[in-house]
């Protein structure tokens, strides 16, 4: 009987070793065990995208991922994204272009934006719209968020 | 908190089928459906949770002489973005493009979508349309044996398949279509993203002299399992297709399905949808 399992992974650039229950989600592990509350609990069933993080560089809903599968993987949360200066243009753009209102969707939106720009560096409006289909925002009407992400794509390509 | 009995993450198919042979195993791949089931308490705590994501041999797309083989762990994103697949089997990429959201496509696997056997599973109608088959591996004399089951025979009820408890779905095989084959897939929901389809419909065949030869019709979310609509296929094959005949076929399709009332639509509405979408999709296929 082993109801818990020890996992080792890289979180925001640092090694982590942790013992977790087998049914725990990555989201619960981040928020309740590691006190990284930047990643939000919205719907808990993959509909809202507020818990979006990167695992091995790919965006996923942390609420739907088994923590036990993180063993050996690399996780990046919004806290880690902000610590990396490569993401400064993205962070600044969200603040300056009005891509943030109440802020609840923002961590997930920023993480998904990172994933979109990593995969489509010149993402156009329709690619951005398709890319954030899994992220709900109830404030902005999305227009400002789409403009924000588009502006970073243009900036990245100039730089 | 209830839990699974134990956990393991085999690195090879041999180890995985060995564990399955011992019984009481719940298989974990992408996990996006399993996590919801666990959250709802709908799982067996006497089971071992077996994570198959570390078995690299199950993660590839290979093009053989007569068919393409897609490893069970291939994600929906990988199917959506594979350049060779998009040329040789565009229907799969189109279906993957309409699947949930990017975050879910990034973790969801083709094998998981098939084994969950949802009547509304997004990849199932296009795979049926393309005459896919699945490989089921099991332990045999200390090695791995496998059998092939046509997808049209694989689903036996909502969430129930021909895959036995000692078997693992390792890959899906799809024959290359005959010259001139064309197909269309349509998923109807209230919004494009993250919607579980209200109905989905796929029609294909070789259009020649007004006839749709070797027609294939598959429906999803209108019966306990996604299925091939044999009566509709027969009706299509019998006579040349003009707009009047297409309307008659739509009525046959409407009468062939056995939908239920649920939160997404009433049975009556689903029948109307299938009627109208059969006209639309059949017209598209015969007018491309």
Coordinates of N, CA and C in Angstrom, one line a residue, chain B residues 86-187:
Chain B
X86 N -1.4 15.9 -42.4 CA -2.3 16.9 -42.9 C -2.5 16.8 -44.4
X87 N -1.5 16.3 -45.1 CA -1.6 16.1 -46.5 C -2.3 14.8 -46.8
X88 N -1.9 13.7 -46.1 CA -2.4 12.4 -46.5 C -3.8 12.1 -45.8
X89 N -4.1 12.7 -44.7 CA -5.4 12.5 -44.1 C -5.9 13.8 -43.5
X90 N -6.2 14.7 -44.3 CA -6.6 16.1 -43.8 C -7.8 16.0 -42.8
X91 N -8.7 15.0 -43.0 CA -9.8 15.0 -42.1 C -9.4 14.9 -40.6
X92 N -8.4 14.1 -40.4 CA -8.0 14.0 -39.0 C -7.5 15.3 -38.4
X93 N -6.7 16.0 -39.1 CA -6.3 17.3 -38.7 C -7.4 18.3 -38.4
X94 N -8.4 18.2 -39.4 CA -9.6 19.1 -39.2 C -10.3 18.8 -38.0
X95 N -10.5 17.5 -37.7 CA -11.2 17.1 -36.5 C -10.4 17.5 -35.2
X96 N -9.1 17.3 -35.3 CA -8.3 17.7 -34.1 C -8.3 19.2 -33.9
X97 N -8.5 19.9 -35.0 CA -8.5 21.4 -34.9 C -9.8 21.9 -34.1
X98 N -10.8 21.0 -34.1 CA -12.1 21.4 -33.5 C -12.2 20.8 -32.1
X99 N -11.1 20.2 -31.6 CA -11.1 19.5 -30.4 C -10.9 20.4 -29.2
X100 N -11.8 20.5 -28.3 CA -11.6 21.2 -27.0 C -10.9 22.5 -27.1
X101 N -9.8 22.6 -26.4 CA -9.0 23.9 -26.4 C -7.5 23.5 -26.6
X102 N -6.7 24.5 -26.8 CA -5.3 24.1 -27.0 C -4.7 23.4 -25.8
X103 N -5.0 23.9 -24.6 CA -4.4 23.2 -23.4 C -4.8 21.8 -23.3
X104 N -6.1 21.5 -23.7 CA -6.5 20.0 -23.6 C -5.9 19.2 -24.8
X105 N -5.9 19.8 -25.9 CA -5.3 19.2 -27.1 C -3.8 18.8 -26.8
X106 N -3.1 19.7 -26.0 CA -1.7 19.4 -25.7 C -1.5 18.2 -24.8
X107 N -2.5 17.8 -24.0 CA -2.4 16.6 -23.1 C -3.2 15.4 -23.6
X108 N -4.3 15.7 -24.2 CA -5.3 14.6 -24.6 C -4.6 13.7 -25.7
X109 N -4.8 12.4 -25.5 CA -4.2 11.5 -26.4 C -5.2 10.8 -27.3
X110 N -4.8 10.4 -28.5 CA -5.7 9.7 -29.4 C -6.3 8.4 -28.7
X111 N -5.4 7.7 -28.0 CA -5.8 6.4 -27.4 C -6.8 6.7 -26.3
X112 N -6.6 7.8 -25.5 CA -7.5 8.1 -24.5 C -8.9 8.5 -25.0
X113 N -8.9 9.3 -26.1 CA -10.1 9.7 -26.7 C -10.9 8.4 -27.1
X114 N -10.2 7.4 -27.7 CA -10.9 6.2 -28.1 C -11.4 5.4 -26.9
X115 N -10.5 5.2 -26.0 CA -10.8 4.3 -24.8 C -11.9 4.8 -23.9
X116 N -12.0 6.2 -23.9 CA -13.1 6.7 -23.1 C -14.4 6.4 -23.6
X117 N -14.4 6.2 -25.0 CA -15.6 5.7 -25.6 C -16.8 6.6 -25.4
X118 N -16.6 7.9 -25.3 CA -17.8 8.8 -25.2 C -18.6 8.8 -26.5
X119 N -19.9 8.7 -26.4 CA -20.7 8.8 -27.7 C -20.3 10.1 -28.5
X120 N -19.8 11.1 -27.8 CA -19.5 12.4 -28.4 C -18.0 12.6 -28.6
X121 N -17.2 11.5 -28.4 CA -15.7 11.7 -28.6 C -15.4 12.3 -29.9
X122 N -14.6 13.4 -29.9 CA -14.4 14.2 -31.1 C -13.6 13.5 -32.2
X123 N -12.7 12.6 -31.9 CA -11.9 12.0 -33.0 C -12.6 10.7 -33.5
X124 N -13.7 10.3 -32.9 CA -14.3 9.0 -33.2 C -15.0 8.9 -34.5
X125 N -15.8 10.0 -34.8 CA -16.5 10.0 -36.1 C -15.5 10.0 -37.3
X126 N -14.5 10.9 -37.3 CA -13.6 10.9 -38.4 C -12.8 9.6 -38.5
X127 N -12.5 9.0 -37.4 CA -11.7 7.7 -37.4 C -12.6 6.6 -38.0
X128 N -13.9 6.6 -37.6 CA -14.8 5.6 -38.2 C -15.0 5.8 -39.7
X129 N -15.1 7.0 -40.0 CA -15.3 7.4 -41.5 C -14.1 6.8 -42.3
X130 N -12.9 6.9 -41.7 CA -11.7 6.5 -42.4 C -11.4 5.0 -42.2
X131 N -12.3 4.3 -41.6 CA -12.2 2.8 -41.5 C -11.0 2.4 -40.6
X132 N -10.8 3.1 -39.5 CA -9.7 2.9 -38.6 C -9.8 1.6 -37.9
X133 N -8.7 1.0 -37.4 CA -8.7 -0.2 -36.5 C -7.8 0.1 -35.4
X134 N -8.0 -0.6 -34.2 CA -7.1 -0.4 -33.1 C -6.4 -1.7 -32.8
X135 N -5.1 -1.5 -32.3 CA -4.3 -2.7 -31.9 C -4.4 -2.8 -30.4
X136 N -4.8 -4.0 -29.9 CA -4.9 -4.2 -28.4 C -3.8 -5.2 -28.1
X137 N -2.9 -4.8 -27.2 CA -1.7 -5.6 -26.8 C -2.0 -6.3 -25.4
X138 N -1.6 -7.5 -25.2 CA -1.7 -8.2 -24.0 C -0.5 -9.1 -23.8
X139 N -0.3 -9.6 -22.5 CA 0.8 -10.5 -22.3 C 0.5 -11.9 -22.8
X140 N 1.5 -12.5 -23.4 CA 1.3 -13.9 -23.9 C 2.6 -14.6 -23.9
X141 N 2.7 -15.6 -23.1 CA 3.9 -16.4 -22.9 C 5.1 -15.5 -22.6
X142 N 4.9 -14.6 -21.7 CA 6.0 -13.7 -21.3 C 6.4 -12.6 -22.3
X143 N 5.7 -12.7 -23.5 CA 6.0 -11.6 -24.5 C 4.7 -10.8 -24.7
X144 N 4.6 -10.0 -25.7 CA 3.5 -9.2 -26.0 C 2.8 -9.8 -27.3
X145 N 1.5 -10.1 -27.2 CA 0.7 -10.4 -28.3 C -0.3 -9.3 -28.6
X146 N -0.8 -9.2 -29.8 CA -1.8 -8.2 -30.0 C -2.8 -8.6 -31.0
X147 N -4.0 -8.0 -30.9 CA -5.0 -8.3 -31.9 C -5.5 -7.0 -32.4
X148 N -6.1 -7.0 -33.6 CA -6.6 -5.8 -34.2 C -8.1 -5.9 -34.3
X149 N -8.8 -4.8 -33.9 CA -10.2 -4.7 -33.9 C -10.6 -3.5 -34.7
X150 N -11.6 -3.7 -35.6 CA -12.1 -2.6 -36.4 C -12.8 -1.6 -35.5
X151 N -12.6 -0.3 -35.7 CA -13.2 0.6 -34.7 C -14.7 0.6 -34.8
X152 N -15.3 0.2 -35.9 CA -16.7 0.1 -36.0 C -17.3 -1.0 -35.1
X153 N -16.4 -1.9 -34.7 CA -16.9 -3.0 -33.8 C -16.4 -2.8 -32.3
X154 N -15.6 -1.7 -32.1 CA -14.9 -1.6 -30.9 C -15.8 -1.0 -29.7
X155 N -16.7 -0.2 -30.1 CA -17.5 0.5 -29.0 C -18.7 -0.4 -28.7
X156 N -19.0 -0.7 -27.4 CA -20.1 -1.5 -27.1 C -21.2 -0.8 -26.3
X157 N -20.8 0.4 -25.8 CA -21.8 1.2 -25.0 C -21.0 2.4 -24.5
X158 N -21.8 3.4 -23.9 CA -21.1 4.6 -23.4 C -20.0 4.2 -22.4
X159 N -18.7 4.6 -22.7 CA -17.6 4.2 -21.9 C -17.2 2.8 -21.9
X160 N -17.8 2.0 -22.8 CA -17.5 0.5 -22.8 C -17.0 0.1 -24.2
X161 N -15.9 -0.6 -24.2 CA -15.3 -1.1 -25.4 C -14.9 -2.5 -25.4
X162 N -14.4 -3.0 -26.5 CA -13.9 -4.4 -26.6 C -12.6 -4.6 -25.9
X163 N -12.0 -3.5 -25.5 CA -10.7 -3.7 -24.8 C -10.8 -4.3 -23.4
X164 N -10.2 -5.5 -23.3 CA -10.4 -6.3 -22.0 C -9.4 -5.7 -21.0
X165 N -9.7 -6.1 -19.7 CA -8.9 -5.5 -18.6 C -7.4 -5.8 -18.7
X166 N -7.1 -6.9 -19.4 CA -5.6 -7.2 -19.5 C -5.0 -6.7 -20.8
X167 N -5.8 -5.8 -21.5 CA -5.3 -5.3 -22.8 C -5.0 -3.8 -22.7
X168 N -4.1 -3.4 -23.6 CA -3.8 -2.0 -23.7 C -3.9 -1.6 -25.2
X169 N -4.6 -0.5 -25.4 CA -4.7 0.0 -26.8 C -3.4 0.7 -27.1
X170 N -2.6 0.1 -28.1 CA -1.3 0.6 -28.4 C -1.2 1.6 -29.6
X171 N -2.1 1.4 -30.5 CA -2.1 2.3 -31.7 C -3.4 2.1 -32.5
X172 N -3.6 3.2 -33.3 CA -4.7 3.1 -34.2 C -4.1 3.2 -35.6
X173 N -4.7 2.3 -36.5 CA -4.2 2.2 -37.8 C -5.3 2.6 -38.8
X174 N -4.9 3.4 -39.7 CA -5.9 4.0 -40.7 C -5.4 3.7 -42.1
X175 N -6.2 3.0 -42.9 CA -5.7 2.7 -44.3 C -5.8 4.0 -45.1
X176 N -4.8 4.1 -46.0 CA -4.9 5.2 -47.0 C -6.1 5.1 -47.8
X177 N -6.8 6.2 -48.0 CA -8.0 6.2 -48.8 C -7.7 6.0 -50.3
X178 N -8.7 5.4 -51.0 CA -8.6 5.2 -52.4 C -8.6 6.5 -53.1
X179 N -7.9 6.4 -54.3 CA -7.9 7.6 -55.2 C -9.3 8.2 -55.4
X180 N -9.4 9.5 -55.2 CA -10.6 10.2 -55.4 C -11.5 10.3 -54.2
X181 N -11.1 9.6 -53.1 CA -12.0 9.6 -51.9 C -12.0 11.0 -51.3
X182 N -13.1 11.5 -51.0 CA -13.2 12.8 -50.2 C -14.2 12.7 -49.1
X183 N -14.0 13.4 -48.1 CA -14.8 13.3 -46.9 C -15.0 14.7 -46.2
X184 N -16.1 14.8 -45.6 CA -16.3 16.0 -44.8 C -16.8 15.6 -43.4
X185 N -16.4 16.4 -42.4 CA -16.7 16.2 -41.0 C -17.3 17.5 -40.5
X186 N -18.4 17.3 -39.7 CA -19.0 18.5 -39.1 C -19.4 18.2 -37.7
X187 N -18.9 19.1 -36.8 CA -19.3 19.0 -35.4 C -20.2 20.1 -35.0

